[in-house]
Amino acid sequence: MVQAARHSGTADRRSVFELFPRRLPAGRRYGVVAGVGRALDAIEAFRFDPAAIAALEGVVDPDMLDWLASYRFTGDVWGYAEGEAYFPHSPLLVVEGTFAEAVLLETVLLSIYNHDSAIASAASRMTLAAGERPCIEMGSRRTHEQAAVAAARAAYVAGFDASSNLAARAAYGVPSTGTAAHSFTLLHDEETDAFRAQVQTLGVGTTLLVDTYDVAEAVRRAVEVAGTELGAVRLDSGDLGLVARDVRAQLDSLGATRTRIVVTSDLDEFAIAALAAAPVDAYGVGTQLVTGSGHPTCGFVYKLVAREGEDGELVSVAKKSTDKVSVGGRKYALRRLSPGGTAQAEVLGIGEAPADDGDDRSLLVPLVRDGEVVGRATLDEARARHRASLAELPRAITQMSAGEAVIPTVFEQ
Amino acid sequence: MVQAARHSGTADRRSVFELFPRRLPAGRRYGVVAGVGRALDAIEAFRFDPAAIAALEGVVDPDMLDWLASYRFTGDVWGYAEGEAYFPHSPLLVVEGTFAEAVLLETVLLSIYNHDSAIASAASRMTLAAGERPCIEMGSRRTHEQAAVAAARAAYVAGFDASSNLAARAAYGVPSTGTAAHSFTLLHDEETDAFRAQVQTLGVGTTLLVDTYDVAEAVRRAVEVAGTELGAVRLDSGDLGLVARDVRAQLDSLGATRTRIVVTSDLDEFAIAALAAAPVDAYGVGTQLVTGSGHPTCGFVYKLVAREGEDGELVSVAKKSTDKVSVGGRKYALRRLSPGGTAQAEVLGIGEAPADDGDDRSLLVPLVRDGEVVGRATLDEARARHRASLAELPRAITQMSAGEAVIPTVFEQ
């Protein structure tokens, strides 16, 4: 496309692309933006080194190769802050630059946003369902090895407490936690040997896995080995609510009243909600988290909404289609708030936002200016943004049953 | 776990882990193994460099850090060849080594197999549904940016013809193809300008996107610009079957009888099958491919099935659980064939396969011996294996409706 646009003299036309969802996944009440920080890293790193250029020989013309070799994004980007809630048609990113430089970012920006926001959107519902109980990300083995690192990061943005993915600790500072597998117990001649080895090397605060053989016998052995200050036991099979009640009673009867119960085993937000009344202290979530709990991608699109015309002015553009709604023109985005601070609507419009916004909160923040990243936030800031954004939404976000978006999207004239 | 096992003196016990599915995704008739080549690359590359060691300070003991710094896998691996069909409990990988060196590979092996096989399993059904018509992988933007490269590779193993992912071309030699986006048309003042620019730079064999404004008008302009030797037109919206019929008639009436019709727009195996009677020449598949068409992970597990006992002999081990079936002991795996060469059953057993297999085909091939990769196959070999494996299965694999595994898994004594 860039090669052809350079041929027709349109490659340098100033252009505005927007990245947005056409809809929420069926039944979901809100979505959560994640991947902003990774996208900024990707924009900064988006270069074609000699190896990349060599790999493209024969794919594009030599003249294009020269252009790619000196490519760097020099435009501007605005977007929703990481951790923010989003709704249908929210303009999550607004990218302005020449057509050539902005269209080249399409795939990497969509990949990062579609993946990370799918994980964060599922994670947010899980942490809501878990209430005060911590959620631990344990899904690395059920997704692509690099996607796993991004998933741990996105889950942390959306309120997870920690991850078993050590690469996410190294790359992003996501807190690490872990547990033992059944293989560790099976490796030893006796279950007690495994427990003793784990406690001796990791301390009594560790989490012992108690469902390799007989749960009641394992709990007895665990407290025998670690004492009543044992940190936690983990249950990974069976009817978790029922077993947790039995184990809680047994732990209490043994004096291990502060030993926590961690449950795992294909949990999703519904299973977490169903365990609300059970004596469970923490949830370890794997497969359903890293696959977006039924919605592994957000379906975000990246569309040209305006570009320079022959006269140098920006012209709004949009595909004409009966089944895929696109609105041309560069958008503003506001969250309309009641006097009490509760979100009422996602308000979008073309051009500049009205000057007197009243209680409206502007959602687009500067992320890149003249090619330089200006909107980098820490993961702690993203976590705080996520909490604040949810606190502002109607309480119906906690509803696990299927429903419509919890606030409507309104296009203003 | 390794630190604790080193503490208890069990870390060096010879151990056998198996990677296998407990079941197929609901309704699927078979699965396809992919990621074998990537897993072999990962085993070779699995080292802890100084940066990785530094990142683990405080997570594990200094003694463990020393051990990790000199880690390399020195054991043996057998597995199903890439492209092979699999069924519930198929031992896709058998990993033998010390506990410490084999357990360390658990997450990366599961990540690669769970992701790549999920994509290949969906891709295989799509290529079956497409019959002789080529399928093109176009889903990079709907999945994690690195997962996208692996997805393009896995789809190619399972019969896709090409991918729009240029990194998959560079890394694995997956053939590249591409198309223009609506943004390219919208960038130009007139649709005809966009078509002319594309044809002039890419030749008349290119694929023109004809649904940005009015399809009939666009087809007329496309042939006007490119002539009757235009390579293809792409349709990305509307009722693809109906529109394809109209476009075919129009192209034929214009003399462009060899111009092909490529369709895209959230296709999955069912939509592809539904278009079998429409005049469509190729399918571009995105979201549903890279998300495994409803099953984004295979749910493979990696379980210790045998380990050295105190007497130095291997002991079969398995978790006792009512709801998660595991069979202890190292497996053999055979595809039982009828005299006519049709698969009858997936036959698994403990220990050595019976000497006289008759028509059975042994499924485990050597992949790694004493830490050295010995089982590397080319992607062309994996594609050939996929075709041969499907050709051997009962014809009911082409059934798109939900059903049971097309052959039963039989445990032999």
Tab-separated table of N, CA and C in Angstrom, chain A residues 46-140:
chain	number	residue	atom	x	y	z
A	46	PHE	N	9.857	0.807	16.431
A	46	PHE	CA	9.459	0.412	15.079
A	46	PHE	C	10.443	0.955	14.043
A	47	ARG	N	11.417	0.129	13.742
A	47	ARG	CA	12.461	0.461	12.781
A	47	ARG	C	12.713	-0.769	11.923
A	48	PHE	N	13.306	-0.570	10.764
A	48	PHE	CA	13.681	-1.695	9.906
A	48	PHE	C	15.193	-1.780	9.876
A	49	ASP	N	15.728	-2.745	10.606
A	49	ASP	CA	17.184	-2.902	10.638
A	49	ASP	C	17.635	-3.645	9.369
A	50	PRO	N	18.942	-3.735	9.153
A	50	PRO	CA	19.418	-4.351	7.906
A	50	PRO	C	18.870	-5.763	7.670
A	51	ALA	N	18.693	-6.528	8.738
A	51	ALA	CA	18.154	-7.875	8.558
A	51	ALA	C	16.710	-7.820	8.071
A	52	ALA	N	15.935	-6.887	8.636
A	52	ALA	CA	14.537	-6.749	8.215
A	52	ALA	C	14.456	-6.273	6.766
A	53	ILE	N	15.334	-5.355	6.407
A	53	ILE	CA	15.355	-4.856	5.024
A	53	ILE	C	15.724	-5.989	4.064
A	54	ALA	N	16.714	-6.768	4.468
A	54	ALA	CA	17.137	-7.875	3.602
A	54	ALA	C	15.991	-8.864	3.402
A	55	ALA	N	15.215	-9.064	4.471
A	55	ALA	CA	14.108	-10.025	4.387
A	55	ALA	C	12.999	-9.532	3.469
A	56	LEU	N	12.954	-8.229	3.225
A	56	LEU	CA	11.881	-7.669	2.390
A	56	LEU	C	12.299	-7.485	0.926
A	57	GLU	N	13.540	-7.833	0.620
A	57	GLU	CA	13.973	-7.741	-0.786
A	57	GLU	C	13.141	-8.684	-1.633
A	58	GLY	N	12.648	-8.182	-2.733
A	58	GLY	CA	11.777	-8.993	-3.581
A	58	GLY	C	10.307	-8.836	-3.234
A	59	VAL	N	10.020	-8.350	-2.017
A	59	VAL	CA	8.627	-8.120	-1.629
A	59	VAL	C	8.200	-6.719	-2.054
A	60	VAL	N	9.094	-5.750	-1.808
A	60	VAL	CA	8.798	-4.377	-2.235
A	60	VAL	C	9.972	-3.863	-3.080
A	61	ASP	N	9.753	-2.731	-3.735
A	61	ASP	CA	10.763	-2.155	-4.630
A	61	ASP	C	11.987	-1.652	-3.847
A	62	PRO	N	13.155	-1.583	-4.515
A	62	PRO	CA	14.369	-1.054	-3.879
A	62	PRO	C	14.145	0.348	-3.295
A	63	ASP	N	13.372	1.150	-3.987
A	63	ASP	CA	13.072	2.496	-3.511
A	63	ASP	C	12.303	2.457	-2.182
A	64	MET	N	11.378	1.511	-2.062
A	64	MET	CA	10.629	1.315	-0.802
A	64	MET	C	11.569	0.860	0.303
A	65	LEU	N	12.509	-0.013	-0.042
A	65	LEU	CA	13.461	-0.512	0.964
A	65	LEU	C	14.246	0.652	1.552
A	66	ASP	N	14.659	1.594	0.687
A	66	ASP	CA	15.381	2.771	1.184
A	66	ASP	C	14.507	3.567	2.141
A	67	TRP	N	13.259	3.756	1.743
A	67	TRP	CA	12.331	4.510	2.588
A	67	TRP	C	12.144	3.805	3.937
A	68	LEU	N	11.961	2.477	3.903
A	68	LEU	CA	11.763	1.710	5.142
A	68	LEU	C	13.001	1.783	6.044
A	69	ALA	N	14.172	1.764	5.418
A	69	ALA	CA	15.409	1.762	6.209
A	69	ALA	C	15.533	3.018	7.065
A	70	SER	N	14.911	4.117	6.596
A	70	SER	CA	15.001	5.358	7.379
A	70	SER	C	13.686	5.663	8.110
A	71	TYR	N	12.786	4.676	8.142
A	71	TYR	CA	11.485	4.910	8.763
A	71	TYR	C	11.591	5.165	10.260
A	72	ARG	N	10.919	6.200	10.700
A	72	ARG	CA	10.541	6.328	12.108
A	72	ARG	C	9.261	7.133	12.155
A	73	PHE	N	8.416	6.862	13.133
A	73	PHE	CA	7.150	7.561	13.242
A	73	PHE	C	7.415	8.956	13.788
A	74	THR	N	6.940	9.974	13.084
A	74	THR	CA	7.208	11.353	13.505
A	74	THR	C	5.920	12.101	13.840
A	75	GLY	N	4.812	11.374	13.895
A	75	GLY	CA	3.521	12.028	14.101
A	75	GLY	C	3.099	12.117	15.557
A	76	ASP	N	1.787	12.284	15.736
A	76	ASP	CA	1.192	12.466	17.065
A	76	ASP	C	0.183	11.348	17.346
A	77	VAL	N	0.093	10.996	18.615
A	77	VAL	CA	-0.885	9.983	19.036
A	77	VAL	C	-1.555	10.452	20.316
A	78	TRP	N	-2.881	10.341	20.343
A	78	TRP	CA	-3.643	10.536	21.571
A	78	TRP	C	-4.360	9.220	21.864
A	79	GLY	N	-4.724	9.004	23.114
A	79	GLY	CA	-5.450	7.767	23.397
A	79	GLY	C	-6.025	7.723	24.792
A	80	TYR	N	-6.854	6.729	25.026
A	80	TYR	CA	-7.363	6.451	26.367
A	80	TYR	C	-6.174	6.007	27.232
A	81	ALA	N	-6.165	6.422	28.474
A	81	ALA	CA	-5.096	6.005	29.377
A	81	ALA	C	-5.220	4.510	29.673
A	82	GLU	N	-4.095	3.857	29.929
A	82	GLU	CA	-4.130	2.428	30.241
A	82	GLU	C	-4.915	2.193	31.527
A	83	GLY	N	-5.792	1.195	31.517
A	83	GLY	CA	-6.627	0.885	32.682
A	83	GLY	C	-8.030	1.457	32.586
A	84	GLU	N	-8.229	2.414	31.660
A	84	GLU	CA	-9.531	3.065	31.480
A	84	GLU	C	-10.577	2.070	30.961
A	85	ALA	N	-11.827	2.242	31.382
A	85	ALA	CA	-12.921	1.466	30.790
A	85	ALA	C	-13.224	2.001	29.402
A	86	TYR	N	-13.725	1.122	28.531
A	86	TYR	CA	-14.132	1.590	27.201
A	86	TYR	C	-15.479	0.992	26.814
A	87	PHE	N	-16.076	1.575	25.780
A	87	PHE	CA	-17.408	1.190	25.316
A	87	PHE	C	-17.429	1.173	23.791
A	88	PRO	N	-18.512	0.695	23.179
A	88	PRO	CA	-18.540	0.633	21.718
A	88	PRO	C	-18.184	1.981	21.093
A	89	HIS	N	-17.302	1.957	20.139
A	89	HIS	CA	-16.858	3.116	19.353
A	89	HIS	C	-15.931	4.073	20.100
A	90	SER	N	-15.569	3.779	21.351
A	90	SER	CA	-14.574	4.606	22.036
A	90	SER	C	-13.323	4.716	21.156
A	91	PRO	N	-12.873	5.934	20.835
A	91	PRO	CA	-11.654	6.075	20.009
A	91	PRO	C	-10.418	5.877	20.878
A	92	LEU	N	-9.999	4.630	21.006
A	92	LEU	CA	-8.954	4.292	21.981
A	92	LEU	C	-7.607	4.881	21.602
A	93	LEU	N	-7.374	5.004	20.318
A	93	LEU	CA	-6.154	5.651	19.829
A	93	LEU	C	-6.532	6.529	18.653
A	94	VAL	N	-5.945	7.709	18.597
A	94	VAL	CA	-6.049	8.594	17.435
A	94	VAL	C	-4.616	8.840	16.972
A	95	VAL	N	-4.293	8.379	15.770
A	95	VAL	CA	-2.929	8.442	15.249
A	95	VAL	C	-2.905	9.408	14.072
A	96	GLU	N	-2.097	10.441	14.179
A	96	GLU	CA	-2.006	11.435	13.096
A	96	GLU	C	-0.578	11.516	12.585
A	97	GLY	N	-0.453	11.418	11.282
A	97	GLY	CA	0.857	11.529	10.641
A	97	GLY	C	0.646	11.457	9.150
A	98	THR	N	1.722	11.232	8.385
A	98	THR	CA	1.481	10.973	6.970
A	98	THR	C	0.797	9.614	6.858
A	99	PHE	N	0.104	9.396	5.719
A	99	PHE	CA	-0.518	8.085	5.513
A	99	PHE	C	0.521	6.988	5.660
A	100	ALA	N	1.656	7.167	5.032
A	100	ALA	CA	2.663	6.109	5.003
A	100	ALA	C	3.158	5.759	6.397
A	101	GLU	N	3.443	6.772	7.188
A	101	GLU	CA	4.009	6.441	8.505
A	101	GLU	C	2.938	5.918	9.460
A	102	ALA	N	1.699	6.367	9.301
A	102	ALA	CA	0.649	5.934	10.223
A	102	ALA	C	0.085	4.564	9.859
A	103	VAL	N	0.002	4.269	8.551
A	103	VAL	CA	-0.579	2.973	8.159
A	103	VAL	C	0.375	1.835	8.503
A	104	LEU	N	1.659	2.147	8.556
A	104	LEU	CA	2.642	1.104	8.850
A	104	LEU	C	2.507	0.572	10.274
A	105	LEU	N	1.921	1.373	11.179
A	105	LEU	CA	1.763	0.953	12.578
A	105	LEU	C	0.488	0.136	12.804
A	106	GLU	N	-0.341	0.022	11.767
A	106	GLU	CA	-1.657	-0.580	11.955
A	106	GLU	C	-1.608	-1.948	12.635
A	107	THR	N	-0.824	-2.855	12.074
A	107	THR	CA	-0.875	-4.230	12.573
A	107	THR	C	-0.335	-4.333	13.998
A	108	VAL	N	0.798	-3.691	14.270
A	108	VAL	CA	1.373	-3.858	15.610
A	108	VAL	C	0.485	-3.213	16.667
A	109	LEU	N	-0.114	-2.065	16.354
A	109	LEU	CA	-0.995	-1.429	17.345
A	109	LEU	C	-2.241	-2.275	17.589
A	110	LEU	N	-2.830	-2.783	16.514
A	110	LEU	CA	-4.012	-3.632	16.695
A	110	LEU	C	-3.658	-4.909	17.449
A	111	SER	N	-2.539	-5.522	17.124
A	111	SER	CA	-2.155	-6.765	17.805
A	111	SER	C	-2.052	-6.536	19.309
A	112	ILE	N	-1.344	-5.491	19.681
A	112	ILE	CA	-1.124	-5.230	21.104
A	112	ILE	C	-2.438	-4.881	21.796
A	113	TYR	N	-3.205	-3.984	21.221
A	113	TYR	CA	-4.460	-3.580	21.867
A	113	TYR	C	-5.478	-4.719	21.887
A	114	ASN	N	-5.602	-5.438	20.768
A	114	ASN	CA	-6.595	-6.517	20.727
A	114	ASN	C	-6.282	-7.608	21.734
A	115	HIS	N	-5.008	-7.933	21.886
A	115	HIS	CA	-4.643	-8.977	22.836
A	115	HIS	C	-4.732	-8.487	24.278
A	116	ASP	N	-4.007	-7.435	24.572
A	116	ASP	CA	-3.877	-7.022	25.969
A	116	ASP	C	-5.218	-6.570	26.551
A	117	SER	N	-6.025	-5.889	25.747
A	117	SER	CA	-7.312	-5.419	26.266
A	117	SER	C	-8.291	-6.586	26.452
A	118	ALA	N	-8.169	-7.628	25.633
A	118	ALA	CA	-9.017	-8.813	25.839
A	118	ALA	C	-8.711	-9.464	27.181
A	119	ILE	N	-7.425	-9.537	27.516
A	119	ILE	CA	-7.025	-10.137	28.794
A	119	ILE	C	-7.479	-9.238	29.941
A	120	ALA	N	-7.227	-7.940	29.818
A	120	ALA	CA	-7.590	-7.021	30.904
A	120	ALA	C	-9.101	-6.977	31.113
A	121	SER	N	-9.863	-7.064	30.031
A	121	SER	CA	-11.321	-7.015	30.159
A	121	SER	C	-11.842	-8.236	30.912
A	122	ALA	N	-11.261	-9.392	30.631
A	122	ALA	CA	-11.645	-10.601	31.373
A	122	ALA	C	-11.140	-10.513	32.815
A	123	ALA	N	-9.915	-10.064	32.980
A	123	ALA	CA	-9.309	-9.984	34.314
A	123	ALA	C	-10.104	-9.051	35.215
A	124	SER	N	-10.587	-7.959	34.662
A	124	SER	CA	-11.327	-6.989	35.460
A	124	SER	C	-12.599	-7.595	36.032
A	125	ARG	N	-13.307	-8.367	35.206
A	125	ARG	CA	-14.505	-9.042	35.710
A	125	ARG	C	-14.154	-10.063	36.791
A	126	MET	N	-13.029	-10.729	36.628
A	126	MET	CA	-12.604	-11.720	37.621
A	126	MET	C	-12.279	-11.047	38.952
A	127	THR	N	-11.542	-9.941	38.888
A	127	THR	CA	-11.189	-9.275	40.146
A	127	THR	C	-12.425	-8.652	40.791
A	128	LEU	N	-13.379	-8.192	39.991
A	128	LEU	CA	-14.643	-7.713	40.568
A	128	LEU	C	-15.360	-8.856	41.283
A	129	ALA	N	-15.414	-10.015	40.623
A	129	ALA	CA	-16.103	-11.169	41.214
A	129	ALA	C	-15.396	-11.641	42.482
A	130	ALA	N	-14.082	-11.476	42.518
A	130	ALA	CA	-13.305	-11.954	43.669
A	130	ALA	C	-13.390	-11.005	44.858
A	131	GLY	N	-13.830	-9.767	44.618
A	131	GLY	CA	-13.950	-8.809	45.724
A	131	GLY	C	-12.604	-8.551	46.365
A	132	GLU	N	-12.521	-8.712	47.678
A	132	GLU	CA	-11.281	-8.414	48.392
A	132	GLU	C	-10.247	-9.534	48.282
A	133	ARG	N	-10.668	-10.679	47.776
A	133	ARG	CA	-9.732	-11.802	47.703
A	133	ARG	C	-8.781	-11.637	46.522
A	134	PRO	N	-7.496	-11.898	46.720
A	134	PRO	CA	-6.545	-11.715	45.624
A	134	PRO	C	-6.700	-12.749	44.511
A	135	CYS	N	-6.414	-12.292	43.289
A	135	CYS	CA	-6.366	-13.178	42.121
A	135	CYS	C	-4.919	-13.279	41.644
A	136	ILE	N	-4.515	-14.472	41.305
A	136	ILE	CA	-3.142	-14.735	40.865
A	136	ILE	C	-3.181	-15.270	39.441
A	137	GLU	N	-2.367	-14.689	38.582
A	137	GLU	CA	-2.320	-15.093	37.175
A	137	GLU	C	-1.412	-16.304	37.031
A	138	MET	N	-1.937	-17.396	36.477
A	138	MET	CA	-1.174	-18.644	36.345
A	138	MET	C	-1.365	-19.297	34.979
A	139	GLY	N	-1.598	-18.494	33.948
A	139	GLY	CA	-2.015	-19.079	32.673
A	139	GLY	C	-0.952	-19.226	31.610
A	140	SER	N	0.310	-18.944	31.952
A	140	SER	CA	1.351	-18.915	30.913
A	140	SER	C	1.336	-20.136	30.012
